[in-house]
Structures are given as C-alpha cells and as structure tokens.
Amino acid sequence: MKIDFQGELDPEQYQAVTAVEGPVLIIAGAGSGKTRVITYRIAYMLEKGIPQSAILALTFTNKAAREMEERVKALTKKKLQSLTVSTFHAFGVKILRKEIHRLGWKDSFSIYDETDRTQLIKDCARETGFRMEGFDPAAAGAAFSEVKTRRRAWDGTDLYEKVYEEYQASLKAHNAVDFDDLIVKPIEVFEAFPDALAKYREQYRYIMIDEFQDTSKIQYRLMRLLADDNVCAVGDDDQSIYSWRGANYENLVQFERDWPHRKEVKLERNYRSTSTILDAANAVIAHNENRKEKALWSPSRTGGTPIEVYTPENEVEEAEFIARAVKEARLSEKVPYSDIGILIRTNALTRNLEEALLAENVPYKVSGGTSFFQRKEIKDVISYLRVIANPQDDVNLIRILNVPRRGLGRRALEHLQERARRMSGPLFAALESLASDGEAEFPERSRADALEFLQTIRGYREEMLGHRNLAAKVRKMVDGIDYWGYLVSENQHSEKAAQWKFLNVESLIQSIETWEKDPDNLDPSLFNWLNRISLITRDDLDEEADAGKVNLMTVHASKGLEFEVVFIAGCEDGIMPHARALAEGEGNLEEERRLFYVAVTRARRKLYISACRQRRRQAQAVDCAPSPFLAEIPSHLVTYYEEPEVTEEAADAVFAGLRKMWGEGVDR
C-alpha cells in the first residue's frame, strides 16, 4: 500500500518530507508536527528506494528514538531491522563497540554513569594528593567535561589538571568510558583513522538530526565528520534551553555556513494549542533578538479561554490552589490526571506542591532525580552480589576491588589487568594467582588485601548460593565488610549523609526480604534476584507505575511533551527568569525567555500561571515581584483568577460526577 504523502501532510510538511537530496534545514515550531515530518521523511526515502541501512536518524532521548522508530514501522508496515534511529550517545556506543580497540580499550568496555564517575574523580583526587576537605567533585567533573568536549583548555595553572590526567588514565585502566566519551571517542577514532571514517560515511549517506538546536559543538563535530551533502537538520531556535549542558543553538547558524546551498523550510502551523496560547507565546518570544523570524498559528483551534493568572499570598496558597484546580479539571471537565502538567523552574519548588496534592488525594509523579538502583551505595552492594554470583564479572569486580578502601588502587589494578592479559583469563583468576605467588613487584600490603578480598568473596559465595534467607545473608555481608564505616569515611562533612545512604542499603535489603516472602516466588535464589533487577529499568517503572498521574516536573523535563491543562508555578522574578542564570551572563535572559516560551507552548487548551506575592527563603518570608515575562503577554489574552462561588447546582453536578465515577455510595 502506497502512502499518500501529499494528502496526509500540509504544504510545508510535504515540502520538508520530499526534499531528501541535498542539505535541508527544517525550522519546526512547537506543536508543528516535527516527529510526523521526520517519520514521513524516512518513509518517503524508503519508498524512493534508498536502503534503510543508508539512513541515520539521531535524536536526544531513548523515548523519542523509540517513538520515531515505532511510527516509521507502523507507517511502512515493515520490520526495518537495518534502519538506525538512535540517540547520539547510543550511536556513539554502536561505533565504539566495533572501533574502540583502535584507541587501546577492549570492546567489552564499561560505561560509567554519573555516580561511578563522581567516585572515580574522588579516588583520583586522593591519588594525586589533593586535600579532600577543599575538593569539589561536581566542580571538577564540570571542568573535566568542558575540557573533554573542547569547550575549554587547561592553561597550566588549574588545580584540577593533574586530577584530570589521573582520571583519564584510570578510565583506561578500568577499561571504562564516561558519558562524554560516547561522543568524544568516536571523533578520536574518525580523526586518527581515516579508513574508519570512510567506512561510516559510505554507509550513512542520508543523515537527519532531530532537536538540532540542542546539539553541542562536539555533537556537531561528529555530525560534520559523517555528513556529506544529504543532511537534514530539524530544530527550533526558540526552544533552545540546554546551554548549561553544552547545547549551542548557534549550530543552526553554523549549519547555514557549512551548507550555504541548503533548502530551508519553516513549519509554523501549530496543531497543539489554541490561538490564545499561541498569541501569548509569539508575543513573549518576539522580545528575543537572536532568533529566526517566525510566528506560530493554528489552522483549526482559533480563540480559546484566556490564560488565568493567580497571585496568591504565598507558596502554600499557591500549592493549594493548584491542587484544587487540578481536581476541578478532573471532576468537572473530565480531564485525565495524566493530561495535566504542573511545571516549575527548579526542583526546589516541589515540596509544597507535593504536600497539597497529597492532601487532596491527587495521584502524581515527579520527573527527574536519581533512580534508586543508580545510587552509589546500592550499586556497590549489588556489585558485591554480582561478583559473588559470578566471579568472572570484571566490570563489577573493578567497582568493588577498593570499596571499602584497600591497598588496591589504580596501579594495583593495572598490574592485575596486565597479569590477566598474560593469562588470557578474568581478573579474579589473576587476583588468585597474584595473591599466592609472592611476586616481588606487587607490594606486600596489597597482596594481603588481595587475599582478604578473595576470602571475603569465597566465604559469602559459599553462604549465598543457597536458596534461603538471602536478605539476612546480604545484611551479614554489609556488616562484614564494614560498609557503614566506609560511608562515614566518605562523608566526613556530614554524618547525616552517611546515615541516609545506609538507610538506602537497608531499604534494598528489606526489598529482598519482601521478594523472598512472596508466596508466588518459587525460587528465591541470588541468581533469580539479580536477573530480576537487571530487567528493572527506569522507563519500565515509569510507564507502568505512573499511568494516570498528574505530571509534576521542571520546564526542562517537559520539553517535547504536551498536556491538555498546564500550570506554570512560581512565575516570579528571580525564579523565572532565574537570578543565578542571569548572574552568570547577560545573554542568559534570552534563554530564560525561551524556557518560559517552552512552558507556555506545552498547553493545548488551558493555561494557568501563578506568581506568589511572598515566598519563604531561608526561613524568612520575602516579597516577590511577578516575572517580567508576564508583562510581555498582551493583556487581552489574560484574566486574573478569582475563587468561584460554589452554587448549589454546581455542587450537585460535581457529586453527580463522583457518583458516576465511584458508584452510588458517594454521599454529600
């Protein structure tokens, strides 16, 4: 069955979809059908006989990549096993699995997440003699990222430079890469080995990049190396809100310089929001000077209810108002909870909102934060259990070899890895060999620590491979390695932090206990538990557990989403725009305005904005002024909220709705 491209797309979308030969820049405004255009564009290329293996589509989140791939398959009715639709970082992994040996790593490298990376940075600081009481691993990590992604260079005076050199050497010793390396290392391969670059350029002859305004300079460099002339950039400079993580909206300008003969298509028809919301968004973003001229308009949703602005006395009143309005939208207007978004500038604003939603029995989810299984203390314990279950697991063995601290640092690890290479075996076998043969090059203390570590693993392995009382055995192991003492030594500035982390370990053990006692669990073994948690991913948990809940999230996290009803909370000067962002640079005002624009354009039908007259800061009530962005919305699009009087008829209608939803047992 052929696809009717012209019939199913508006004129601008059709133009963007069918321009597949040569460079194309698609400026896709909010709600203009960007994903639809990319999906149909891939389908059009396939229909024109372009091999699926020649197409590379890059985007920024796993969810977006998954959705894009599923929509192409549904549209074409093909399996498309050779099509590459991927995030930048997943594509980097794909390259490195085949090519990283050229740089001296093994193909079985580990990818360090932020928790692992922070710990390694701390270890390297100690190794180089840094005074830990004055060391800030977050600041060091930010500097490392800037250097690695070529946003800055060491000048010979930076205190972190030696730590960085040690960090880079340690990553290689651990056969590991960090998140930045997933983009940086493929570039290193391509720049050092022209034959590798030629191979990938030959394969990927048609390249598309989604959310182009969010690409960093280093991502642009990767794309520029790979792309010939058939390259398509899809983005919107008005939605560039990630400069703090290296995104560079000026890449759109660079694209124009690199491909001056490009074709440019603007998608300005918005299929999401009412014209009231679009007029407000257009009026606000027009105050930015560094942007491409465009104005969103709705082909069908003209008019719409005014934007409601509420100015409560304080953040408690604000939260109570939002919780009541959410409930009213659910009961009176039949809006599903999952179609309601509460957007905030920073996570610090969530507490009062959460309390108010709980008080009103409104189910909600908070997006962001660290997954429980990604916390360092949890990963440490799980790594011990993985090595106990499988001593050949080099990745997890490396993680715990020096946790708690033993005389088994980087140099000992390099020695072990060299021996493992000579033996053509795993690290555990090299450790056994080294602990017993008295090699002079290996220090006596390290040999003693290695022997103690081996005995620990062997002892708990013998105990834990049974099928009973796993939780009790894990608790015994945690005590046996003195993990509490390790946490105290690692968090000398805060015993509370150590206590919190240890409580997380206890929560893990309690969850094992609950799992063991489940009558449906016929085999409560260590192997089964490890297999179970391997299958737990954050996305899976979110999709299953968070259906039917109000979405409480930062504006950054809301990018790419849309809701029937949106609340923008804390719309005050100093919060939106954020005072710290403005202090870091004058140019940040335009990015803060883009952030507000993104928040406004998440709403399909109804938008509420609240700005407190006072807000507590450091236990004191401080007077607040409304955000200057509010004044940029034309006054005829706004109404100021007043608490409605509840009439007898309205009350009867609400309770009739309740009886219909929950049965006739509901009484006034």
XYZ file of C-alpha atoms in Angstrom:
668
model
C 0.000 0.000 0.000
C 1.413 3.339 -1.087
C 1.399 6.267 1.321
C -0.494 9.381 0.201
C 2.177 11.837 1.297
C 0.538 14.891 -0.282
C -2.872 14.062 1.172
C -1.645 13.413 4.698
C 0.688 16.418 5.111
C 0.205 20.158 4.994
C 2.074 22.002 2.180
C 5.105 22.941 4.310
C 5.350 19.449 5.819
C 5.147 17.905 2.327
C 7.934 20.204 1.141
C 10.123 19.161 4.111
C 9.380 15.449 3.641
C 10.109 15.283 -0.087
C 13.339 17.334 -0.070
C 15.656 14.370 0.512
C 18.519 15.142 -1.852
C 20.924 17.847 -0.702
C 21.137 19.762 2.596
C 17.854 20.809 4.268
C 17.183 22.971 7.328
C 13.690 22.499 8.788
C 12.651 25.119 11.349
C 9.900 23.261 13.215
C 7.931 25.428 15.644
C 6.353 23.995 18.803
C 3.456 21.646 18.015
C 4.030 21.827 14.244
C 4.245 18.056 13.683
C 8.023 17.696 13.793
C 8.032 13.966 14.635
C 5.427 13.371 11.935
C 7.661 15.102 9.376
C 10.732 13.040 10.341
C 8.682 9.821 10.310
C 7.172 10.521 6.878
C 10.555 11.696 5.578
C 12.125 8.311 6.410
C 9.135 6.523 4.847
C 9.452 8.688 1.714
C 13.167 7.855 1.377
C 12.419 4.135 1.699
C 9.671 4.414 -0.929
C 12.158 6.109 -3.261
C 14.434 3.075 -2.991
C 17.025 4.394 -0.531
C 18.304 1.396 1.503
C 17.304 1.503 5.167
C 20.922 0.809 6.161
C 21.931 4.116 4.493
C 19.642 6.186 6.758
C 20.771 7.561 10.135
C 18.301 9.498 12.313
C 19.686 10.968 15.538
C 17.681 12.406 18.443
C 18.192 13.123 22.139
C 16.165 10.717 24.274
C 15.594 6.971 24.151
C 11.854 7.635 24.337
C 11.938 9.921 21.259
C 14.072 7.424 19.320
C 11.762 4.554 20.260
C 8.635 6.519 19.301
C 10.152 7.582 15.986
C 11.160 4.031 15.078
C 7.761 2.585 16.052
C 5.920 5.212 13.990
C 8.059 4.533 10.890
C 7.411 0.786 11.214
C 3.672 1.353 11.651
C 3.580 3.696 8.639
C 5.597 1.478 6.293
C 4.367 -1.882 7.638
C 7.995 -3.097 7.518
C 10.327 -4.522 10.180
C 13.196 -2.174 9.235
C 15.897 -4.110 11.065
C 18.709 -2.247 9.256
C 17.378 1.270 9.932
C 19.351 3.300 12.519
C 17.155 5.551 14.677
C 19.169 6.367 17.766
C 20.257 8.878 20.372
C 23.663 10.495 19.805
C 25.090 8.569 22.747
C 23.655 5.182 21.735
C 25.078 5.735 18.249
C 28.444 6.506 19.848
C 28.279 3.199 21.727
C 27.483 1.397 18.466
C 30.623 2.828 16.862
C 32.841 2.195 19.893
C 31.812 -1.462 20.268
C 33.397 -2.003 16.853
C 36.210 0.579 16.855
C 37.422 1.396 20.390
C 40.175 -1.247 20.183
C 41.937 1.204 17.869
C 42.352 3.515 20.893
C 43.610 0.789 23.235
C 40.377 -0.211 25.014
C 38.785 -3.656 24.948
C 35.453 -3.933 23.120
C 33.829 -5.040 26.404
C 34.314 -1.573 27.965
C 32.061 -0.306 30.768
C 30.140 2.971 30.613
C 30.415 4.953 33.831
C 27.279 6.817 34.857
C 27.380 9.986 36.962
C 27.638 8.041 40.232
C 30.600 5.946 39.061
C 32.242 8.990 37.513
C 31.993 11.059 40.697
C 33.504 8.249 42.736
C 36.390 7.824 40.306
C 37.056 11.579 40.385
C 37.271 11.420 44.203
C 39.624 8.444 44.019
C 41.857 10.257 41.526
C 41.941 13.368 43.697
C 43.205 11.261 46.610
C 45.712 9.520 44.355
C 47.199 12.872 43.318
C 47.391 14.151 46.907
C 44.522 16.639 46.686
C 43.275 17.923 50.052
C 39.827 16.336 50.149
C 38.239 18.865 52.529
C 38.679 21.521 49.840
C 37.794 19.302 46.882
C 34.519 19.731 44.991
C 33.934 16.664 42.766
C 30.998 18.350 40.979
C 33.126 21.369 40.005
C 35.964 19.066 38.939
C 33.549 16.960 36.885
C 32.155 20.048 35.144
C 35.701 21.200 34.296
C 36.617 17.720 33.008
C 33.538 17.716 30.768
C 34.361 21.158 29.346
C 37.937 20.115 28.548
C 36.937 16.758 27.116
C 34.275 18.267 24.847
C 36.655 21.032 23.698
C 34.775 23.915 25.311
C 37.924 24.966 27.177
C 41.598 24.010 27.514
C 43.873 23.693 30.536
C 46.138 26.714 30.941
C 48.766 25.043 33.142
C 47.561 26.714 36.352
C 44.319 24.852 37.043
C 44.411 22.741 40.221
C 42.199 20.106 38.621
C 44.519 19.431 35.665
C 46.585 16.716 37.403
C 43.416 15.082 38.715
C 42.069 15.071 35.148
C 45.195 13.315 33.851
C 44.858 10.709 36.595
C 41.131 10.374 35.831
C 41.788 9.743 32.140
C 44.474 7.146 32.954
C 42.139 5.474 35.464
C 39.291 5.239 32.969
C 41.614 3.378 30.609
C 42.890 1.133 33.410
C 39.287 0.269 34.282
C 38.513 -0.299 30.572
C 35.767 2.283 31.018
C 34.436 5.409 29.336
C 32.237 8.192 30.665
C 29.192 9.754 29.012
C 31.194 12.475 27.250
C 33.454 9.786 25.760
C 30.496 8.319 23.880
C 30.719 11.338 21.562
C 34.400 12.237 22.005
C 35.909 8.776 21.397
C 34.179 8.169 18.027
C 35.543 11.543 16.902
C 39.034 10.492 18.067
C 38.672 7.282 16.048
C 37.496 9.126 12.934
C 40.213 11.783 13.155
C 43.024 9.279 13.760
C 41.843 6.519 11.407
C 40.527 7.854 8.057
C 39.616 4.327 6.942
C 37.122 4.031 9.822
C 35.539 7.371 8.924
C 35.335 6.424 5.249
C 33.506 3.206 6.160
C 30.775 5.036 8.142
C 30.456 7.875 5.603
C 29.938 5.278 2.901
C 27.235 3.553 4.935
C 25.245 6.536 6.271
C 24.546 8.557 3.142
C 21.336 10.168 4.462
C 21.562 11.790 7.903
C 18.835 13.528 9.923
C 19.307 15.260 13.271
C 16.269 15.971 15.440
C 16.217 18.805 18.044
C 19.156 20.372 16.248
C 19.112 23.461 18.486
C 20.078 21.193 21.415
C 23.227 19.806 19.804
C 26.554 20.709 21.382
C 29.653 21.753 19.455
C 31.144 18.278 19.903
C 27.952 16.616 18.599
C 28.005 18.984 15.638
C 31.625 17.930 15.027
C 30.608 14.249 14.950
C 27.778 15.006 12.534
C 30.017 17.181 10.350
C 32.605 14.388 10.036
C 29.962 11.883 8.950
C 27.712 14.030 6.765
C 28.213 14.617 3.085
C 25.515 16.627 1.284
C 22.366 14.657 2.112
C 21.955 16.035 5.623
C 18.789 17.338 7.253
C 18.703 19.405 10.465
C 15.342 19.742 12.245
C 15.061 22.217 15.082
C 13.674 25.408 16.581
C 15.975 28.089 17.934
C 13.090 29.357 20.118
C 13.229 26.085 22.092
C 16.986 26.029 22.783
C 17.124 25.670 26.584
C 20.139 23.471 27.319
C 23.198 25.745 27.131
C 24.098 24.692 30.693
C 24.912 21.204 29.384
C 26.769 22.381 26.311
C 23.928 22.856 23.799
C 24.695 25.565 21.266
C 21.730 26.990 19.348
C 24.232 28.808 17.099
C 24.810 25.411 15.458
C 21.855 26.434 13.272
C 23.951 29.367 12.040
C 26.977 27.093 11.594
C 24.830 24.705 9.531
C 23.942 27.624 7.234
C 27.645 28.469 6.841
C 28.681 24.866 6.131
C 25.853 24.287 3.628
C 25.120 27.689 2.048
C 23.151 25.979 -0.743
C 20.725 24.377 1.748
C 16.963 24.358 1.318
C 15.092 25.935 4.267
C 11.516 25.074 5.280
C 9.568 26.691 8.134
C 6.779 24.795 9.898
C 4.626 27.419 11.618
C 1.213 25.716 11.696
C 0.635 24.584 15.280
C -1.664 21.595 15.750
C -1.451 21.580 19.546
C -2.615 24.806 21.192
C -5.448 27.313 20.987
C -4.731 30.613 19.234
C -4.884 32.381 22.634
C -1.941 30.338 23.898
C -0.059 30.741 20.599
C -0.592 34.513 20.526
C 0.800 34.753 24.063
C 3.829 32.590 23.177
C 4.537 34.570 20.000
C 4.324 37.892 21.854
C 6.787 36.753 24.534
C 9.396 35.178 22.257
C 9.337 38.181 19.895
C 11.330 40.048 22.589
C 14.344 37.827 21.814
C 16.684 39.359 19.241
C 18.834 36.314 18.354
C 16.231 34.185 16.591
C 14.797 33.271 13.220
C 11.623 35.215 12.455
C 8.539 33.024 12.744
C 5.048 33.078 14.244
C 3.011 30.032 15.210
C -0.640 29.935 14.143
C -3.448 27.431 14.497
C -5.287 26.200 11.403
C -8.203 24.930 13.485
C -8.112 25.917 17.192
C -8.972 29.611 16.954
C -9.930 31.503 20.096
C -9.761 29.596 23.366
C -10.189 30.544 27.001
C -7.963 33.309 28.392
C -4.780 32.464 30.286
C -5.607 32.579 34.010
C -3.075 34.333 36.237
C -3.290 33.777 40.004
C -1.359 35.835 42.562
C -1.619 34.006 45.901
C -0.244 35.348 49.152
C 2.434 32.636 49.456
C 3.623 29.248 48.170
C 1.229 27.329 50.453
C -1.792 29.139 48.986
C -0.348 28.643 45.523
C 0.001 24.891 46.010
C -3.498 24.559 47.500
C -4.982 26.493 44.559
C -3.203 24.301 42.013
C -4.272 21.078 43.759
C -7.921 22.259 43.860
C -7.831 23.378 40.220
C -6.347 20.002 39.186
C -9.181 18.218 40.974
C -11.770 20.519 39.414
C -10.373 19.846 35.919
C -10.599 16.113 36.620
C -14.131 16.128 38.028
C -15.887 18.943 36.171
C -14.086 18.872 32.814
C -13.238 15.145 32.710
C -9.532 15.848 32.025
C -7.479 12.708 32.869
C -4.829 13.304 35.547
C -2.167 12.149 33.060
C -3.148 15.040 30.759
C -2.340 17.690 33.389
C 1.147 19.179 33.782
C 2.482 21.280 36.671
C 5.695 22.968 35.525
C 8.329 24.554 37.761
C 11.658 26.266 37.106
C 13.610 24.254 39.722
C 13.054 21.073 41.731
C 13.294 23.142 44.930
C 9.654 24.200 44.372
C 8.160 20.702 44.553
C 7.665 20.236 48.324
C 4.589 22.426 48.896
C 3.030 21.235 45.651
C 3.520 17.591 46.642
C 2.004 18.188 50.091
C -1.050 19.901 48.597
C -1.576 17.154 46.001
C -1.303 14.514 48.726
C -3.791 16.403 50.909
C -6.278 16.421 48.004
C -5.608 12.722 47.235
C -4.403 13.611 43.740
C -2.039 10.957 42.302
C 1.118 12.492 40.835
C 4.625 11.682 39.673
C 7.754 13.819 39.897
C 10.036 13.553 36.874
C 13.787 13.685 37.383
C 16.053 12.698 40.266
C 18.257 9.654 40.647
C 16.819 6.182 40.191
C 17.134 4.102 43.379
C 19.212 1.468 41.589
C 21.615 4.133 40.299
C 22.614 5.354 43.773
C 26.263 4.597 44.501
C 25.616 2.750 47.755
C 23.040 0.496 46.060
C 25.320 -0.189 43.108
C 28.165 -1.067 45.487
C 26.102 -3.720 47.283
C 24.696 -5.111 44.026
C 28.222 -5.278 42.564
C 29.341 -7.410 45.531
C 26.385 -9.721 44.913
C 27.126 -9.942 41.184
C 30.775 -10.894 41.828
C 29.699 -13.423 44.461
C 27.294 -14.937 41.903
C 29.819 -14.677 39.045
C 33.499 -14.089 39.965
C 34.295 -13.705 36.239
C 32.379 -10.386 36.145
C 35.325 -7.996 35.615
C 33.184 -4.833 35.468
C 31.635 -5.326 38.899
C 34.863 -6.681 40.373
C 36.685 -3.487 39.382
C 33.921 -1.470 41.040
C 34.317 -3.116 44.465
C 38.004 -4.034 44.483
C 38.801 -0.927 46.529
C 35.404 -0.479 48.268
C 35.846 -0.199 51.222
C 39.339 1.191 50.709
C 42.135 -1.364 50.460
C 45.642 -1.155 49.090
C 44.265 -1.982 45.662
C 44.238 1.366 43.795
C 44.873 2.151 40.144
C 48.456 0.859 39.978
C 47.455 -2.441 41.572
C 44.564 -2.668 39.102
C 46.867 -2.029 36.117
C 49.192 -4.749 37.429
C 46.252 -7.131 37.759
C 44.969 -6.352 34.277
C 48.378 -6.960 32.754
C 48.552 -10.337 34.501
C 45.006 -11.193 33.363
C 46.055 -10.390 29.776
C 49.097 -12.668 30.057
C 46.918 -15.434 31.489
C 44.116 -14.778 28.960
C 41.720 -15.030 31.869
C 39.446 -12.892 34.060
C 40.682 -10.521 36.754
C 39.517 -12.825 39.543
C 41.881 -15.579 38.313
C 44.714 -13.022 38.089
C 43.914 -11.922 41.643
C 44.081 -15.524 42.891
C 47.366 -16.055 41.090
C 48.887 -12.808 42.339
C 47.825 -13.314 45.938
C 49.574 -16.662 46.132
C 52.800 -16.478 44.110
C 54.737 -13.829 46.069
C 55.684 -11.682 43.095
C 58.144 -9.010 44.234
C 56.671 -6.238 42.100
C 53.382 -6.442 43.966
C 53.606 -4.747 47.434
C 53.131 -6.996 50.444
C 50.264 -4.905 51.823
C 48.410 -5.066 48.512
C 48.946 -8.835 48.394
C 47.485 -9.166 51.902
C 44.493 -7.011 50.940
C 44.000 -9.055 47.766
C 43.983 -12.271 49.793
C 41.479 -10.816 52.271
C 39.220 -9.699 49.395
C 39.370 -13.177 47.834
C 38.470 -14.819 51.138
C 35.532 -12.410 51.545
C 34.116 -13.258 48.112
C 34.698 -17.006 48.514
C 33.182 -17.051 52.017
C 29.987 -15.213 51.088
C 29.720 -17.157 47.838
C 29.553 -20.395 49.796
C 26.835 -18.937 52.034
C 24.715 -17.118 49.467
C 24.374 -19.708 46.744
C 21.739 -21.492 48.817
C 18.034 -20.783 48.380
C 17.065 -19.459 51.821
C 17.429 -16.273 53.907
C 19.125 -14.197 51.209
C 18.241 -10.872 52.885
C 19.832 -11.940 56.179
C 22.982 -13.050 54.346
C 23.220 -9.733 52.481
C 22.849 -7.849 55.779
C 25.623 -10.001 57.260
C 27.864 -9.215 54.272
C 27.228 -5.453 54.548
C 28.238 -5.617 58.219
C 31.176 -7.921 57.489
C 32.826 -5.525 55.024
C 32.063 -2.590 57.391
C 30.186 -0.664 54.744
C 28.901 1.732 57.419
C 32.485 2.650 58.347
C 33.231 3.220 54.661
C 30.240 5.566 54.314
C 31.338 7.549 57.360
C 34.877 7.945 55.963
C 33.494 9.014 52.571
C 31.104 11.567 54.077
C 33.202 13.155 56.803
C 31.491 16.511 56.294
C 28.046 15.054 57.033
C 27.163 12.068 59.188
C 23.541 12.588 58.110
C 24.569 11.902 54.506
C 26.204 8.636 55.625
C 23.073 7.699 57.613
C 20.838 8.445 54.622
C 22.949 6.272 52.332
C 22.991 3.434 54.878
C 19.174 3.659 55.159
C 19.034 3.193 51.374
C 21.098 -0.007 51.754
C 18.682 -1.165 54.458
C 15.754 -0.422 52.111
C 17.402 -2.617 49.486
C 17.770 -5.470 51.977
C 14.140 -5.078 53.075
C 13.021 -5.252 49.445
C 14.942 -8.549 49.082
C 13.152 -9.798 52.209
C 9.733 -8.867 50.780
C 10.607 -10.581 47.498
C 11.719 -13.745 49.342
C 8.445 -13.934 51.286
C 6.257 -13.577 48.182
C 4.277 -16.863 48.001
C 4.458 -16.737 44.193
C 8.271 -16.733 44.344
C 9.169 -20.395 43.941
C 12.936 -19.910 43.707
C 14.221 -17.052 45.929
C 17.862 -17.519 44.941
C 20.577 -14.905 44.486
C 20.705 -15.636 40.739
C 16.961 -15.090 40.327
C 17.050 -11.842 42.293
C 19.936 -10.495 40.192
C 18.137 -11.460 36.975
C 15.016 -9.697 38.215
C 16.690 -6.373 38.986
C 18.595 -6.490 35.696
C 15.232 -6.246 33.961
C 14.117 -3.252 36.010
C 14.674 -0.067 34.059
C 13.552 3.385 34.963
C 11.465 3.733 31.785
C 9.621 0.476 32.522
C 8.837 1.568 36.065
C 7.660 4.989 34.902
C 5.374 3.618 32.202
C 3.746 1.010 34.442
C 3.512 2.821 37.759
C 2.905 6.384 36.599
C -0.043 5.940 34.258
C -2.981 8.076 35.351
C -0.958 10.552 37.441
C -0.513 14.320 37.304
C 2.897 15.286 35.898
C 4.944 17.493 38.264
C 8.195 18.421 36.527
C 10.704 21.113 35.673
C 10.192 23.035 32.450
C 13.398 21.447 31.125
C 11.921 17.973 31.687
C 8.667 18.959 29.938
C 10.357 19.655 26.598
C 8.730 17.581 23.873
C 5.621 16.854 25.964
C 2.127 18.361 25.813
C -0.843 18.458 28.186
C -4.486 19.470 27.943
C -4.114 21.656 31.053
C -0.841 23.254 32.223
C 0.042 25.109 35.424
C 3.220 27.216 35.497
C 4.021 27.688 39.198
C 6.449 30.153 40.780
C 6.361 32.622 37.885
C 8.215 35.295 39.844
C 11.204 37.499 39.159
C 14.283 35.678 40.441
C 12.745 32.266 39.717
C 11.648 32.788 36.105
C 13.984 34.262 34.920
C 16.235 32.581 37.459
C 18.514 35.004 39.330
C 21.517 32.665 39.200
C 21.223 32.191 35.434
C 21.132 35.961 34.899
C 24.145 36.432 37.182
C 26.145 34.001 35.039
C 25.706 36.073 31.873
C 23.535 38.739 30.286
C 22.801 36.512 27.306
C 21.026 34.088 29.601
C 17.927 36.316 29.724
C 17.062 35.168 26.203
C 17.442 31.511 27.199
C 15.250 32.077 30.272
C 12.624 33.625 27.969
C 12.896 30.587 25.682
C 12.316 28.418 28.741
C 9.117 30.337 29.547
C 8.081 30.004 25.883
C 8.560 26.229 26.091
C 6.405 26.130 29.261
C 3.580 28.128 27.643
C 3.563 26.011 24.468
C 3.138 22.741 26.402
C -0.570 23.637 26.928
C -3.173 22.501 24.434
C -6.356 24.083 25.807
C -5.949 25.706 29.214
C -3.046 27.540 30.852
C -2.755 28.755 34.454
C 0.170 30.867 35.671
C 0.755 31.615 39.373
C 3.072 34.191 40.951
C 3.259 34.489 44.756
C 3.282 37.860 46.486
C 5.587 36.398 49.143
C 7.767 33.284 49.273
C 9.800 31.820 52.101
C 13.532 31.825 51.534
C 15.887 30.582 54.256
C 13.023 30.585 56.801
C 12.014 34.194 56.041
C 9.066 35.495 54.041
C 10.381 37.647 51.186
C 8.288 39.946 48.999
C 8.161 38.820 45.361
C 7.546 40.602 42.064
C 5.857 38.862 39.123
C 8.093 37.620 36.328
C 8.786 40.304 33.703
C 7.726 37.696 31.117
C 4.133 38.019 32.351
C 4.105 41.682 31.305
C 5.091 40.584 27.774
C 1.788 38.715 27.318
C -0.833 41.023 25.750
C -3.365 41.972 28.420
C -6.415 40.926 26.352
C -5.183 37.303 26.476
C -5.062 37.217 30.288
C -7.639 37.125 33.059
C -6.852 37.293 36.761
C -8.197 34.374 38.705
C -10.836 34.800 41.368
C -12.085 31.994 43.589
C -15.502 30.962 42.162
C -18.566 30.814 44.357
C -19.834 27.258 44.509
C -23.566 27.293 43.721
C -25.949 24.539 44.779
C -26.325 23.483 41.128
C -22.541 23.283 40.632
C -22.134 21.208 43.803
C -24.876 18.820 42.669
C -23.154 18.447 39.267
C -19.801 17.607 40.908
C -21.364 14.991 43.216
C -23.325 13.519 40.314
C -19.984 13.085 38.558
C -18.486 11.440 41.653
C -21.411 9.012 41.928
C -20.992 8.101 38.268
C -17.232 7.512 38.689
C -17.239 5.683 42.032
C -20.729 4.259 42.358
C -23.832 5.370 44.177
C -22.165 5.083 47.613
C -20.843 8.679 47.454
C -22.897 10.962 49.690
C -22.827 14.704 50.307
